[in-house]
Coordinates of N, CA and C in Angstrom, one line a residue:
X1 N 19.7 -6.4 -5.8 CA 19.5 -5.6 -4.8 C 19.0 -6.4 -3.5
X2 N 19.3 -5.9 -2.8 CA 19.2 -6.4 -1.3 C 17.6 -6.2 -1.2
X3 N 16.3 -7.0 -1.1 CA 14.9 -6.6 -0.7 C 14.7 -8.7 -0.1
X4 N 13.7 -7.9 0.9 CA 13.5 -9.1 1.1 C 12.6 -10.2 -0.1
X5 N 12.1 -11.9 0.2 CA 11.6 -12.4 -0.5 C 10.7 -11.6 -1.0
X6 N 9.3 -11.0 -0.2 CA 8.0 -11.0 -0.1 C 8.4 -10.2 -0.8
X7 N 8.9 -8.7 -1.2 CA 8.6 -7.6 -2.1 C 9.5 -8.2 -3.8
X8 N 10.6 -8.6 -3.7 CA 11.3 -9.2 -5.1 C 10.0 -10.2 -5.7
X9 N 8.9 -11.2 -5.2 CA 8.2 -11.9 -5.5 C 7.3 -10.7 -6.2
X10 N 7.1 -10.0 -5.3 CA 5.4 -9.1 -5.8 C 6.4 -7.9 -7.3
X11 N 7.5 -8.0 -7.4 CA 7.5 -6.8 -7.8 C 7.5 -7.9 -9.6
X12 N 8.0 -9.1 -9.0 CA 8.1 -10.0 -9.9 C 6.3 -10.3 -10.7
X13 N 5.3 -10.0 -10.0 CA 4.1 -10.2 -10.3 C 3.9 -9.0 -10.7
X14 N 4.1 -7.6 -10.7 CA 3.8 -6.8 -11.7 C 3.9 -6.8 -13.0
X15 N 5.3 -6.8 -13.1 CA 6.7 -7.5 -14.3 C 5.5 -8.9 -15.0
X16 N 5.5 -9.7 -15.0 CA 4.2 -10.0 -15.0 C 3.1 -10.2 -16.0
X17 N 2.4 -9.3 -14.7 CA 0.4 -9.1 -15.1 C 0.5 -7.8 -15.4
X18 N 0.9 -7.0 -14.9 CA 0.3 -5.3 -16.1 C 1.4 -4.3 -16.0
X19 N 2.9 -5.0 -15.5 CA 3.8 -4.3 -16.1 C 5.0 -5.2 -16.5
X20 N 4.6 -4.8 -18.3 CA 5.6 -6.0 -18.9 C 6.8 -5.1 -19.6
X21 N 6.1 -4.2 -20.6 CA 7.3 -3.9 -20.7 C 8.4 -2.4 -19.7
X22 N 8.0 -2.7 -18.6 CA 8.4 -1.1 -17.5 C 10.2 -1.8 -17.3
X23 N 10.6 -0.8 -16.4 CA 12.2 -1.1 -16.6 C 12.3 -1.4 -14.8
X24 N 13.0 -1.8 -14.2 CA 13.3 -2.0 -12.6 C 12.8 -0.3 -12.1
X25 N 13.4 -0.3 -12.2 CA 13.3 1.9 -12.2 C 11.7 2.1 -11.6
X26 N 11.0 1.5 -12.4 CA 9.5 2.0 -12.9 C 8.6 1.1 -11.9
X27 N 9.2 -0.1 -12.3 CA 8.7 -1.6 -10.7 C 8.7 -0.7 -9.4
X28 N 10.1 -0.5 -8.9 CA 10.3 -0.1 -7.7 C 9.9 1.3 -7.6
X29 N 9.0 2.2 -8.3 CA 8.5 3.2 -8.2 C 7.2 3.2 -8.0
X30 N 6.8 1.9 -8.4 CA 5.3 1.5 -8.4 C 4.5 0.7 -6.9
X31 N 6.1 0.0 -6.7 CA 5.5 -0.9 -5.4 C 5.9 0.3 -4.6
X32 N 6.6 1.6 -4.3 CA 6.7 2.9 -3.6 C 5.3 3.6 -3.5
X33 N 4.7 3.9 -4.6 CA 3.3 4.3 -4.8 C 2.1 3.0 -4.2
X34 N 1.6 1.8 -3.7 CA 1.7 1.3 -4.2 C 1.5 0.7 -2.7
X35 N 2.9 0.7 -1.6 CA 2.8 1.1 -0.3 C 2.2 2.3 0.4
X36 N 2.4 3.3 -0.2 CA 2.0 4.3 0.2 C 1.1 4.1 0.2
X37 N -0.4 4.3 -1.3 CA -1.2 4.0 -1.1 C -1.8 3.1 0.0
X38 N -1.1 2.7 -0.1 CA -2.3 1.1 0.8 C -1.6 1.8 2.4
X39 N -0.5 2.3 2.7 CA -0.9 3.1 4.3 C -1.5 4.0 3.9
X40 N -2.2 5.0 3.3 CA -3.0 6.0 3.2 C -4.4 5.5 3.5
X41 N -4.9 5.2 2.9 CA -6.3 4.0 2.5 C -6.4 3.4 3.8
X42 N -5.7 2.7 4.5 CA -6.0 1.7 5.4 C -6.7 2.9 6.7
X43 N -4.9 4.3 7.0 CA -4.7 4.5 7.5 C -6.5 5.5 7.7
X44 N -6.9 5.7 6.2 CA -8.2 6.7 6.6 C -9.6 5.7 7.0
X45 N -9.1 4.6 6.8 CA -10.4 3.8 6.9 C -10.7 2.9 8.7
X46 N -9.4 3.6 9.3 CA -8.5 3.4 11.0 C -9.1 4.2 11.5
X47 N -8.9 5.9 11.0 CA -8.8 6.7 11.9 C -10.0 7.4 11.2
X48 N -10.1 7.6 10.3 CA -11.6 8.7 9.6 C -13.3 7.7 10.0
X49 N -13.2 6.2 9.4 CA -14.1 5.2 9.3 C -14.8 4.4 10.6
X50 N -13.6 4.5 11.7 CA -14.0 3.6 12.3 C -14.0 2.1 11.7
X51 N -13.0 1.5 10.9 CA -13.0 0.5 10.1 C -12.0 0.1 9.7
X52 N -11.8 -1.7 10.9 CA -10.2 -2.0 9.6 C -10.4 -3.0 8.7
X53 N -9.7 -3.6 8.1 CA -9.8 -4.4 6.8 C -8.4 -5.6 7.0
X54 N -7.4 -4.9 7.8 CA -6.0 -6.0 7.7 C -6.1 -5.9 9.3
X55 N -4.7 -6.4 9.8 CA -4.9 -6.7 10.5 C -3.3 -5.4 11.3
X56 N -2.8 -5.2 11.9 CA -2.2 -4.3 12.6 C -0.5 -4.9 12.0
X57 N -0.1 -7.1 12.3 CA 0.7 -7.2 11.5 C 0.6 -6.6 10.2
X58 N -0.1 -6.5 9.4 CA 0.1 -6.9 7.8 C -0.2 -5.5 7.8
X59 N -0.4 -4.5 8.5 CA -0.4 -3.0 8.0 C 1.5 -2.6 9.2
X60 N 1.9 -3.2 10.2 CA 3.6 -2.8 10.2 C 4.1 -3.2 9.1
X61 N 3.9 -4.6 8.5 CA 4.5 -5.2 7.6 C 4.7 -3.8 6.6
X62 N 3.5 -3.6 5.9 CA 3.4 -1.9 5.2 C 4.3 -1.2 5.2
X63 N 3.9 -0.9 6.3 CA 4.8 0.2 6.7 C 6.6 -0.2 7.3
X64 N 6.8 -1.1 7.1 CA 8.3 -1.8 7.3 C 9.0 -1.4 5.9
X65 N 8.0 -2.2 4.7 CA 8.3 -2.5 3.2 C 8.5 -1.4 2.6
X66 N 7.4 -0.1 3.0 CA 7.9 1.2 2.4 C 8.9 1.9 2.8
X67 N 9.6 2.3 4.3 CA 10.6 2.0 4.7 C 11.6 1.9 4.0
X68 N 11.8 0.6 4.1 CA 13.1 0.0 3.1 C 13.1 0.6 2.0
X69 N 12.0 0.4 1.3 CA 12.5 0.6 -0.3 C 12.6 2.5 -0.6
X70 N 12.5 3.5 0.6 CA 12.6 4.8 0.5 C 14.0 4.7 0.9
X71 N 14.5 3.8 1.7 CA 15.8 4.4 2.8 C 16.5 3.5 0.7
X72 N 16.7 2.3 0.6 CA 17.2 1.7 -0.6 C 16.8 2.4 -2.1
X73 N 16.7 3.3 -1.9 CA 15.6 3.1 -3.4 C 15.3 5.6 -3.0
X74 N 15.9 6.3 -2.6 CA 16.0 7.3 -1.8 C 15.4 8.2 -3.1
X75 N 16.3 8.2 -4.4 CA 16.3 9.1 -4.7 C 15.1 8.8 -6.3
X76 N 14.5 7.4 -6.7 CA 13.7 7.0 -6.8 C 12.3 7.4 -6.0
X77 N 12.3 7.6 -5.2 CA 11.0 7.8 -4.1 C 10.6 9.1 -3.5
X78 N 11.4 10.6 -4.4 CA 11.6 11.2 -4.6 C 10.8 11.8 -5.6
X79 N 10.6 10.9 -6.6 CA 9.3 10.9 -7.3 C 8.5 10.6 -7.6
X80 N 8.1 9.5 -6.6 CA 7.1 8.8 -7.1 C 5.4 10.0 -5.5
X81 N 4.3 10.0 -5.8 CA 3.2 11.2 -5.5 C 3.4 10.5 -4.1
X82 N 3.0 11.2 -3.2 CA 2.5 11.2 -1.7 C 4.2 12.2 -1.3
X83 N 5.2 12.0 -1.8 CA 6.6 11.6 -1.4 C 7.1 13.1 -0.8
X84 N 6.0 14.4 -0.8 CA 5.9 15.1 0.5 C 5.4 14.9 2.0
X85 N 4.6 13.7 1.6 CA 4.1 13.7 3.2 C 4.9 12.3 3.6
X86 N 5.1 11.4 3.1 CA 6.3 10.6 3.1 C 8.0 11.0 3.4
X87 N 8.0 12.1 3.1 CA 10.0 11.8 2.8 C 10.2 11.4 4.2
X88 N 9.4 12.0 5.7 CA 10.5 11.6 7.0 C 9.6 10.6 7.6
X89 N 8.9 9.7 6.8 CA 8.4 7.9 7.9 C 8.9 7.6 8.1
X90 N 8.7 6.6 8.9 CA 9.5 5.7 9.4 C 7.9 4.6 10.0
X91 N 8.4 3.5 10.2 CA 7.5 2.3 10.5 C 6.5 3.2 11.8
X92 N 7.5 3.7 12.5 CA 6.3 3.5 13.6 C 5.8 5.2 13.5
X93 N 5.4 6.3 12.7 CA 4.9 7.0 11.8 C 3.5 6.4 12.6
X94 N 2.8 7.8 12.7 CA 1.1 7.4 13.2 C 0.3 7.7 11.7
X95 N -0.5 7.1 11.2 CA -1.4 7.4 9.8 C -2.6 8.0 10.1
X96 N -2.5 8.7 11.6 CA -3.6 10.0 11.9 C -2.7 11.0 11.4
X97 N -1.6 11.3 11.4 CA -0.7 11.8 10.9 C -0.3 12.4 9.8
X98 N -0.7 11.7 8.6 CA -1.0 11.5 7.1 C -1.7 12.0 6.2
X99 N -1.9 12.3 5.2 CA -2.9 13.1 5.0 C -4.2 12.4 4.6
X100 N -4.4 12.1 5.4 CA -6.1 10.8 5.4 C -7.7 11.7 5.0
X101 N -7.0 12.8 4.5 CA -8.2 13.6 4.1 C -8.7 13.6 2.5
X102 N -7.7 13.5 2.2 CA -6.9 13.8 0.7 C -8.8 13.1 -0.1
X103 N -8.9 14.6 -0.8 CA -10.1 13.2 -1.9 C -9.7 11.9 -1.9
X104 N -8.8 11.8 -2.8 CA -8.9 10.5 -3.3 C -8.3 9.2 -3.0
X105 N -8.1 9.5 -1.1 CA -7.6 8.8 -0.6 C -9.4 8.3 0.5
X106 N -9.8 9.5 0.7 CA -11.2 9.0 1.5 C -12.0 8.2 0.4
X107 N -12.1 8.7 -0.9 CA -12.5 7.8 -1.6 C -12.7 6.2 -2.0
X108 N -11.0 6.0 -2.5 CA -10.4 4.8 -2.9 C -10.9 3.6 -1.3
X109 N -10.9 4.7 0.4 CA -11.4 3.8 1.0 C -13.0 3.8 1.2
X110 N -13.9 4.4 1.2 CA -14.7 3.7 0.7 C -15.0 2.8 -0.4
X111 N -14.4 2.6 -1.4 CA -14.8 2.1 -2.2 C -14.2 0.7 -1.7
X112 N -13.2 0.8 -1.4 CA -12.7 -0.9 -0.5 C -13.7 -1.2 0.5
X113 N -14.3 0.0 0.9 CA -14.9 -0.5 2.6 C -16.6 -1.5 1.8
X114 N -16.8 -1.1 0.8 CA -18.1 -1.0 -0.1 C -17.7 -2.2 -0.7
X115 N -16.8 -2.5 -1.4 CA -16.2 -4.1 -2.0 C -16.3 -4.7 -1.4
X116 N -15.8 -4.4 -0.3 CA -15.6 -6.0 0.5 C -16.7 -6.1 1.4
X117 N -17.4 -5.3 2.1 CA -19.5 -5.6 2.6 C -19.6 -6.8 0.9
X118 N -19.4 -5.4 -0.1 CA -20.4 -6.3 -0.9 C -19.9 -7.7 -0.9
X119 N -18.6 -8.0 -1.4 CA -18.0 -9.8 -1.1 C -18.5 -10.5 0.1
X120 N -19.0 -9.9 0.8 CA -18.8 -10.7 2.4 C -21.1 -10.6 2.4
X121 N -21.6 -10.2 2.0 CA -22.9 -10.2 1.6 C -23.3 -11.1 0.8
X122 N -22.6 -11.7 -0.8 CA -22.5 -12.5 -1.1 C -21.9 -13.7 -1.0
X123 N -21.2 -14.0 -0.7 CA -20.5 -15.0 0.1 C -19.1 -15.7 -0.3
X124 N -18.5 -14.5 -1.3 CA -17.5 -14.4 -2.0 C -16.2 -14.6 -1.8
X125 N -15.8 -13.7 -0.7 CA -14.9 -13.2 0.3 C -13.7 -14.4 0.7
X126 N -14.0 -15.4 0.9 CA -13.3 -16.6 0.9 C -12.6 -17.1 0.3
X127 N -13.3 -17.4 -1.0 CA -12.7 -17.4 -1.9 C -11.7 -16.8 -2.4
X128 N -11.6 -15.5 -2.0 CA -10.4 -14.4 -3.1 C -9.4 -14.1 -1.5
X129 N -9.4 -15.1 0.2 CA -8.6 -14.5 0.6 C -8.0 -15.5 1.0
X130 N -6.4 -14.2 1.0 CA -5.6 -15.4 1.2 C -4.7 -14.8 -0.2
X131 N -5.4 -13.8 -0.7 CA -4.3 -13.3 -1.8 C -3.5 -12.1 -1.2
X132 N -2.3 -12.0 -2.3 CA -1.3 -10.7 -1.4 C -1.3 -9.8 -1.8
X133 N -2.1 -9.4 -1.5 CA -2.4 -7.8 -2.1 C -3.6 -7.1 -1.0
X134 N -3.2 -6.8 0.6 CA -3.4 -6.0 1.5 C -4.2 -4.9 0.7

């Protein structure tokens, strides 16, 4: 499987932590789902809430990851939630044109924003920063 090291590492972490019994196809689909949701949530934060939690480079990397995963595993990607919105996705697709209005995306963005604000308020954010889950 021709994937960059960081994606292979993420698949391995997923397998070890919460998908112990999953096969490779299930792991790939979960990673595609994860990238789609990350892009949707961070686009919602940016375009609807005028707020950011990740820098442009990180957002761009999420897009590159998703584009590579969908190209490499095109048949599997069709089975993953939000396929209809991401079938023509490229790393240059604007998040503004994605379904950032969906209730579950707006709610996830609100929860993320609220959680980060709480962590900052409690002085705990620096303790968890540097993790690999944007």
